[in-house]
Amino acid sequence: MASSILVFLLVSALCLLSSPAPAVAQNLPPIVNGLSFTFYKSSCPKLESIVRDFLNKQFEKDIGLAAGLLRIHFHDCFVQGCDGSVLLDGSASGPSEQDAPPNLTLRPAAFQAINDLRALIDGQCGRVVSCADVVALAARDSVVLSGGPSYKVPLGRRDGVTFATRNATLASLPAPTFNVTQILPVLSLINLDADDLVALSGGHTIGRGHCSSFSNRIFPSRDPTMDQTFFNNLRDTCPASDTNATTSLDIRSPNVFDNKYYVDLMNRQGLFTSDENLYFDSRTKSLVLDFALNQTLFFEKFAFSMVKMGQLGVLTGGNGEIRANCSARNGGKISMWPVIDQHGEQTAAF
Ligand code: HEM
């Protein structure tokens, strides 16, 4: 009897050890033609560990960088696709996407980290990896290293050679003052739906917002959908609508990627109109409740929608270029064209 209990315990322990990490999502949307999970397998086999190791060290110094990197990927993909255009500095042809109002609060340290990663990867593999792919990997690792789900990132994006105008940037990124009715049409233009909106908004489980992004909810008076104590605290942080201060997006666990953001919303402690309204709109409320109660479900859906978002409008094959410097297009230089084998793997770059 004792020995059969021992066997049972041993088998159970082995099963537990060999079962996959619970947060790893298996359900993925279709992968766009030209992208693959093995894209850099021969041309830069250590790519993913280079990114992970570098960010691990950076986050020990500043965990806020994770939020900055995740947001850059979102702002890249929503505006003319995930082509690294948000990374470009302005040029004689006009101000860059970075100069458009929604991008003014992107963190300089996050842009710096992408450039540092670019140089590190270049040193080990040569110029074969696009900046847009570095951004997508950095966003995934920001999620993972903050406690969120891991997921596989399809790779093979090429870098764009143009950036969007100020107006195009403004039109592509929903404002924090928007409610669900105003946000959904912006998302439907890029084939994202209400479920994607609820899942992706969970990115607000880390990071910060400036007073100007939520002043519409506390001035001249409290948005009635906001919790009174939460309001009092926000008014302490932002005594005037133009105060240049910041506060956490998720008051329960500001630096941890978890489902507490949805618990905030249920307690009427979401920071932006675009957050809190998810709890009040009938098209999104039930998923907010589901995610608040079930973190595993949130992690799965978040990973699914991130892979979907990460493939928006990508340039592949011979389109675009592989930038030498993520902040500037290659200019007159001949762009690098990769050779792709039949498995969707990059085998060389000219
Ligand atoms: C309806 C869509 C969205 C709106 C209106 C929105 C709006 C905003 C605003 C206004 C800020 C704060 C800017 C500031 O005041 O400094 C912010 C921060 C942030 N957003 Fe969003 N966002 C949206 C969707 C997303 C998505 C899809 C993600 C990623 C999956 C994301 C990730 C983040 C992160 C991580 C931060 C914190 C950045 C930091 O601390 O530097 N957001 N967002």
Coordinates of C-alpha atoms and ligand atoms in Angstrom, one line a residue:
M1 CA 0.0 0.0 0.0
A2 CA 2.7 2.4 1.1
S3 CA 4.7 1.6 -2.0
S4 CA 1.7 2.3 -4.3
I5 CA 1.2 5.6 -2.6
L6 CA 4.8 6.4 -3.2
V7 CA 4.6 5.5 -6.9
F8 CA 1.4 7.6 -7.2
L9 CA 3.2 10.6 -5.6
L10 CA 6.3 10.1 -7.9
V11 CA 4.1 9.9 -11.0
S12 CA 2.2 13.0 -10.0
A13 CA 5.4 14.9 -9.3
L14 CA 6.8 13.9 -12.7
C15 CA 3.6 14.9 -14.4
L16 CA 3.8 18.3 -12.7
L17 CA 7.4 18.8 -13.7
S18 CA 6.8 17.9 -17.3
S19 CA 3.5 19.8 -17.8
P20 CA 4.0 23.1 -19.8
A21 CA 4.1 26.4 -18.0
P22 CA 0.4 27.3 -17.5
A23 CA 0.8 30.8 -18.9
V24 CA 2.1 29.6 -22.4
A25 CA -0.7 30.2 -24.9
Q26 CA -1.1 27.5 -27.6
N27 CA -4.0 29.1 -29.5
L28 CA -2.7 31.4 -32.2
P29 CA -4.3 33.3 -35.1
P30 CA -3.3 32.5 -38.7
I31 CA 0.3 33.4 -39.5
V32 CA 0.7 35.9 -42.4
N33 CA 2.5 34.7 -45.5
G34 CA 6.2 35.6 -45.3
L35 CA 6.4 35.4 -41.5
S36 CA 7.5 32.3 -39.7
F37 CA 8.6 31.1 -36.3
T38 CA 11.9 29.9 -37.6
F39 CA 12.8 32.9 -39.8
Y40 CA 16.2 33.5 -38.2
K41 CA 17.0 29.9 -37.3
S42 CA 20.1 29.8 -39.5
S43 CA 20.9 33.5 -39.9
C44 CA 20.7 34.5 -36.2
P45 CA 20.1 31.4 -34.1
K46 CA 20.7 33.2 -30.7
L47 CA 18.4 36.1 -31.5
E48 CA 15.7 35.4 -28.9
S49 CA 18.2 34.8 -26.1
I50 CA 20.1 38.0 -27.0
V51 CA 16.9 40.0 -26.6
R52 CA 15.8 38.2 -23.5
D53 CA 19.2 38.5 -21.7
F54 CA 19.6 42.1 -22.5
L55 CA 16.1 43.1 -21.4
N56 CA 16.4 41.0 -18.2
K57 CA 19.4 43.2 -17.2
Q58 CA 17.8 46.4 -18.2
F59 CA 14.6 45.7 -16.3
E60 CA 16.5 45.1 -13.1
K61 CA 17.5 48.8 -13.4
D62 CA 14.2 50.1 -14.6
I63 CA 11.1 47.9 -14.8
G64 CA 9.2 50.9 -16.4
L65 CA 11.1 50.2 -19.5
A66 CA 8.9 47.1 -20.0
A67 CA 5.8 49.2 -20.3
G68 CA 7.6 51.6 -22.6
L69 CA 8.6 48.8 -25.0
L70 CA 5.1 47.2 -25.0
R71 CA 3.5 50.5 -25.9
I72 CA 6.0 51.1 -28.7
H73 CA 5.0 47.9 -30.4
F74 CA 1.3 48.9 -30.2
H75 CA 2.0 52.3 -31.6
D76 CA 4.1 50.8 -34.3
C77 CA 1.5 48.3 -35.4
F78 CA -1.6 50.5 -35.3
V79 CA 0.0 53.2 -37.5
Q80 CA 0.6 51.8 -41.1
G81 CA 1.5 48.3 -39.8
C82 CA 4.3 46.8 -37.8
D83 CA 7.1 48.3 -39.9
G84 CA 9.2 50.0 -37.3
S85 CA 8.1 53.4 -38.7
V86 CA 7.5 54.8 -35.2
L87 CA 11.2 54.4 -34.6
L88 CA 12.2 56.8 -37.4
D89 CA 13.5 60.3 -36.6
G90 CA 12.0 63.1 -38.6
S91 CA 13.6 64.1 -41.9
A92 CA 13.5 66.9 -44.5
S93 CA 10.3 65.3 -45.7
G94 CA 8.5 66.2 -42.5
P95 CA 8.1 65.5 -38.8
S96 CA 8.2 61.9 -37.7
E97 CA 5.5 59.8 -36.1
Q98 CA 7.3 60.4 -32.9
D99 CA 6.3 64.1 -33.1
A100 CA 2.6 63.3 -33.3
P101 CA 0.7 64.0 -30.0
P102 CA 0.0 60.3 -29.0
N103 CA 3.7 59.4 -29.4
L104 CA 5.1 62.3 -27.4
T105 CA 4.8 60.2 -24.2
L106 CA 6.6 57.2 -25.6
R107 CA 9.7 56.6 -23.4
P108 CA 13.0 57.8 -24.8
A109 CA 14.6 54.9 -22.8
A110 CA 12.6 52.4 -24.8
F111 CA 13.7 53.8 -28.2
Q112 CA 17.3 53.7 -26.8
A113 CA 16.9 50.1 -25.8
I114 CA 15.7 49.1 -29.3
N115 CA 18.8 50.8 -30.8
D116 CA 21.1 49.2 -28.3
L117 CA 19.5 45.8 -29.1
R118 CA 19.9 46.5 -32.8
A119 CA 23.7 47.1 -32.3
L120 CA 24.1 44.0 -30.1
I121 CA 22.3 41.8 -32.6
D122 CA 24.2 43.3 -35.5
G123 CA 27.5 42.5 -33.7
Q124 CA 26.5 38.8 -33.4
C125 CA 24.6 38.1 -36.6
G126 CA 25.3 40.9 -39.0
R127 CA 22.5 43.1 -40.3
V128 CA 19.9 40.5 -40.9
V129 CA 17.2 41.2 -38.3
S130 CA 14.7 44.0 -38.9
C131 CA 14.0 46.7 -36.3
A132 CA 10.3 45.8 -36.5
D133 CA 11.1 42.3 -35.4
V134 CA 13.3 43.5 -32.6
V135 CA 10.3 45.6 -31.4
A136 CA 7.9 42.7 -31.5
L137 CA 10.3 40.4 -29.6
A138 CA 11.1 43.2 -27.0
A139 CA 7.3 43.6 -26.5
R140 CA 6.8 39.9 -25.9
D141 CA 9.7 39.8 -23.5
S142 CA 8.5 42.8 -21.6
V143 CA 5.3 40.9 -21.0
V144 CA 7.0 37.7 -20.0
L145 CA 9.6 39.4 -17.7
S146 CA 6.9 41.3 -15.9
G147 CA 5.0 38.1 -15.1
G148 CA 2.8 37.7 -18.1
P149 CA 2.2 34.9 -20.7
S150 CA 4.9 33.7 -23.1
Y151 CA 3.9 33.2 -26.7
K152 CA 5.8 32.6 -30.0
V153 CA 6.4 35.6 -32.2
P154 CA 6.2 35.1 -35.9
L155 CA 9.2 36.8 -37.5
G156 CA 10.3 38.1 -40.8
R157 CA 8.9 41.6 -40.8
R158 CA 10.8 44.2 -42.9
D159 CA 11.4 47.8 -42.0
G160 CA 9.3 50.5 -43.7
V161 CA 11.0 53.3 -45.5
T162 CA 8.3 55.9 -44.8
F163 CA 6.6 57.2 -41.8
A164 CA 3.0 58.2 -41.3
T165 CA 1.8 61.9 -41.2
R166 CA 0.7 63.5 -38.0
N167 CA -3.0 63.2 -39.2
A168 CA -2.7 59.5 -40.1
T169 CA -1.0 58.8 -36.8
L170 CA -3.8 60.6 -34.9
A171 CA -6.5 58.8 -36.9
S172 CA -5.0 55.4 -36.3
L173 CA -4.5 55.6 -32.5
P174 CA -7.7 55.8 -30.4
A175 CA -7.6 58.6 -27.8
P176 CA -7.8 57.8 -24.1
T177 CA -10.9 60.0 -24.0
F178 CA -12.7 57.7 -26.4
N179 CA -15.5 55.3 -25.3
V180 CA -16.0 51.8 -26.7
T181 CA -18.4 53.2 -29.4
Q182 CA -15.7 55.5 -30.6
I183 CA -12.9 53.0 -30.4
L184 CA -14.5 50.0 -32.2
P185 CA -14.7 51.7 -35.7
V186 CA -10.9 52.5 -35.5
L187 CA -10.2 48.9 -34.7
S188 CA -12.5 47.5 -37.3
L189 CA -10.4 49.3 -40.0
I190 CA -7.6 46.9 -39.1
N191 CA -9.8 43.9 -38.5
L192 CA -9.6 43.9 -34.7
D193 CA -12.8 43.3 -32.8
A194 CA -14.3 44.0 -29.3
D195 CA -12.6 40.9 -27.8
D196 CA -9.2 42.1 -29.1
L197 CA -9.9 45.5 -27.6
V198 CA -10.6 44.0 -24.1
A199 CA -7.6 41.7 -24.3
L200 CA -5.1 44.2 -25.6
S201 CA -6.3 46.9 -23.2
G202 CA -4.9 44.6 -20.6
G203 CA -1.5 45.9 -21.6
H204 CA -2.5 48.7 -19.1
T205 CA -1.7 46.3 -16.3
I206 CA 1.8 47.9 -16.4
G207 CA 3.1 51.4 -16.9
R208 CA 1.9 54.9 -16.2
G209 CA -0.1 57.7 -17.6
H210 CA 0.3 61.5 -17.5
C211 CA -2.4 63.8 -15.9
S212 CA -3.3 65.2 -19.4
S213 CA -4.4 61.7 -20.5
F214 CA -7.1 61.5 -17.9
S215 CA -7.9 65.1 -17.0
N216 CA -11.2 64.8 -18.9
R217 CA -12.3 62.4 -16.0
I218 CA -11.3 64.6 -13.1
F219 CA -11.8 68.2 -14.4
P220 CA -13.9 70.1 -13.9
S221 CA -15.5 67.4 -11.7
R222 CA -15.4 63.7 -11.1
D223 CA -16.6 61.4 -14.0
P224 CA -19.6 59.8 -12.3
T225 CA -18.3 56.3 -13.4
M226 CA -15.1 56.8 -11.3
D227 CA -14.7 55.6 -7.7
Q228 CA -14.7 58.5 -5.3
T229 CA -11.5 57.6 -3.4
F230 CA -9.7 56.9 -6.6
F231 CA -10.8 60.3 -7.8
N232 CA -9.5 62.0 -4.6
N233 CA -6.1 60.4 -5.1
L234 CA -5.9 61.4 -8.7
R235 CA -6.8 65.0 -7.8
D236 CA -3.9 64.9 -5.3
T237 CA -1.5 63.8 -8.0
C238 CA -2.9 66.2 -10.6
P239 CA -4.1 69.4 -8.8
A240 CA -4.5 71.1 -12.1
S241 CA -5.3 69.7 -15.6
D242 CA -1.9 70.7 -16.9
T243 CA 0.1 69.2 -14.0
N244 CA 3.0 67.3 -15.5
A245 CA 2.8 64.3 -13.2
T246 CA 2.2 60.6 -13.8
T247 CA 0.3 57.8 -12.0
S248 CA 0.1 54.0 -12.4
L249 CA -2.3 52.6 -14.9
D250 CA -3.0 49.6 -12.6
I251 CA -3.2 50.7 -9.0
R252 CA -3.3 47.1 -7.6
S253 CA 0.0 45.8 -9.1
P254 CA 1.6 48.6 -11.3
N255 CA 4.7 46.7 -12.4
V256 CA 3.3 43.1 -12.6
F257 CA 1.7 41.8 -15.8
D258 CA -1.5 40.2 -14.3
N259 CA -5.3 40.4 -14.5
K260 CA -5.6 43.1 -11.8
Y261 CA -6.3 45.8 -14.4
Y262 CA -9.7 44.1 -14.9
V263 CA -10.3 44.1 -11.2
D264 CA -9.6 47.8 -11.2
L265 CA -12.2 48.3 -13.9
M266 CA -14.8 46.4 -11.8
N267 CA -14.0 48.7 -8.9
R268 CA -14.4 51.8 -11.2
Q269 CA -10.7 52.5 -10.8
G270 CA -9.7 52.3 -14.5
L271 CA -7.6 55.4 -15.4
F272 CA -8.8 56.4 -18.9
T273 CA -12.3 56.7 -20.3
S274 CA -11.1 54.1 -22.8
D275 CA -10.4 51.7 -19.9
E276 CA -13.4 52.2 -17.6
N277 CA -15.9 52.2 -20.4
L278 CA -15.0 48.6 -21.2
Y279 CA -16.8 47.8 -18.0
F280 CA -19.9 49.8 -18.9
D281 CA -20.4 48.8 -22.5
S282 CA -22.5 45.7 -23.1
R283 CA -20.2 44.6 -25.9
T284 CA -17.2 44.4 -23.7
K285 CA -18.4 44.0 -20.1
S286 CA -18.7 40.3 -19.9
L287 CA -15.1 39.7 -21.1
V288 CA -13.9 42.2 -18.5
L289 CA -15.6 40.1 -15.8
D290 CA -14.2 36.9 -17.3
F291 CA -10.7 38.2 -17.3
A292 CA -11.0 39.6 -13.8
L293 CA -12.0 36.1 -12.6
N294 CA -9.7 34.1 -14.7
Q295 CA -6.1 35.2 -15.3
T296 CA -5.3 32.1 -17.4
L297 CA -8.1 33.0 -19.8
F298 CA -6.8 36.6 -20.0
F299 CA -3.3 35.4 -20.7
E300 CA -4.5 33.2 -23.5
K301 CA -6.6 35.8 -25.2
F302 CA -3.9 38.5 -24.7
A303 CA -1.3 36.3 -26.4
F304 CA -3.7 35.6 -29.3
S305 CA -4.5 39.2 -29.9
M306 CA -0.9 40.3 -29.6
V307 CA 0.1 37.9 -32.3
K308 CA -2.8 39.2 -34.4
M309 CA -1.8 42.8 -33.7
G310 CA 1.9 42.0 -34.3
Q311 CA 1.1 40.9 -37.9
L312 CA -0.9 44.0 -39.0
G313 CA 0.2 45.4 -42.3
V314 CA 3.7 43.8 -42.2
L315 CA 6.2 44.2 -45.0
T316 CA 7.8 40.9 -46.0
G317 CA 10.0 39.3 -48.6
G318 CA 11.7 42.0 -50.7
N319 CA 9.6 44.9 -49.5
G320 CA 11.0 47.5 -47.2
E321 CA 14.5 47.1 -45.9
I322 CA 16.6 45.9 -42.9
R323 CA 17.6 49.2 -41.3
A324 CA 21.2 49.6 -40.1
N325 CA 20.1 52.1 -37.5
C326 CA 16.5 51.8 -36.3
S327 CA 16.1 55.6 -36.1
A328 CA 16.9 56.2 -39.7
R329 CA 16.1 54.6 -43.1
N330 CA 19.1 53.3 -45.0
G331 CA 18.8 56.2 -47.5
G332 CA 20.8 55.9 -50.7
K333 CA 22.4 52.6 -49.6
I334 CA 21.3 49.4 -51.4
S335 CA 18.8 47.7 -49.2
M336 CA 19.5 44.2 -47.9
W337 CA 17.4 41.5 -49.5
P338 CA 17.2 38.3 -47.6
V339 CA 17.2 34.9 -49.2
I340 CA 14.3 32.8 -47.9
D341 CA 14.2 29.0 -48.2
Q342 CA 11.1 26.9 -48.7
H343 CA 10.5 26.6 -45.0
G344 CA 10.3 30.4 -44.6
E345 CA 13.7 30.6 -43.1
Q346 CA 16.2 33.3 -43.9
T347 CA 19.4 31.8 -45.1
A348 CA 21.5 34.8 -46.2
A349 CA 21.4 38.5 -46.7
F350 CA 23.1 40.4 -49.5
Ligands
HEM1 C1 -8.0 51.8 -26.9 C2 -6.7 51.7 -27.0 C3 -5.7 52.4 -26.2 C4 -5.6 53.7 -25.7 C5 -6.7 54.8 -25.9 C6 -4.4 53.8 -25.0 C7 -4.0 55.0 -24.4 C8 -2.8 55.1 -23.6 C9 -2.4 56.3 -23.0 C10 -3.1 57.7 -23.1 C11 -1.3 56.0 -22.2 C12 -0.5 56.9 -21.3 C13 0.2 58.0 -22.0 C14 0.8 59.0 -21.0 O1 0.0 59.7 -20.5 O2 2.0 58.9 -20.7 C15 -1.1 54.6 -22.4 C16 0.0 53.9 -21.8 C17 0.3 52.6 -22.1 N1 -0.3 51.8 -23.0 FE1 -2.0 52.2 -24.0 N2 -3.7 52.6 -25.0 C18 -4.5 51.8 -25.8 C19 -4.1 50.5 -26.1 C20 -2.9 49.9 -25.7 C21 -2.5 48.6 -26.1 C22 -3.2 47.8 -27.2 C23 -1.3 48.3 -25.5 C24 -0.4 47.1 -25.6 C25 -0.9 45.9 -25.8 C26 -1.1 49.4 -24.6 C27 0.0 49.5 -23.7 C28 0.3 50.6 -23.0 C29 1.3 50.6 -22.0 C30 2.2 49.4 -21.6 C31 1.3 51.9 -21.4 C32 2.3 52.4 -20.4 C33 3.5 53.1 -21.1 C34 4.5 53.6 -20.1 O3 4.5 53.5 -18.9 O4 5.5 54.2 -20.7 N3 -2.1 50.4 -24.8 N4 -2.0 54.1 -23.3

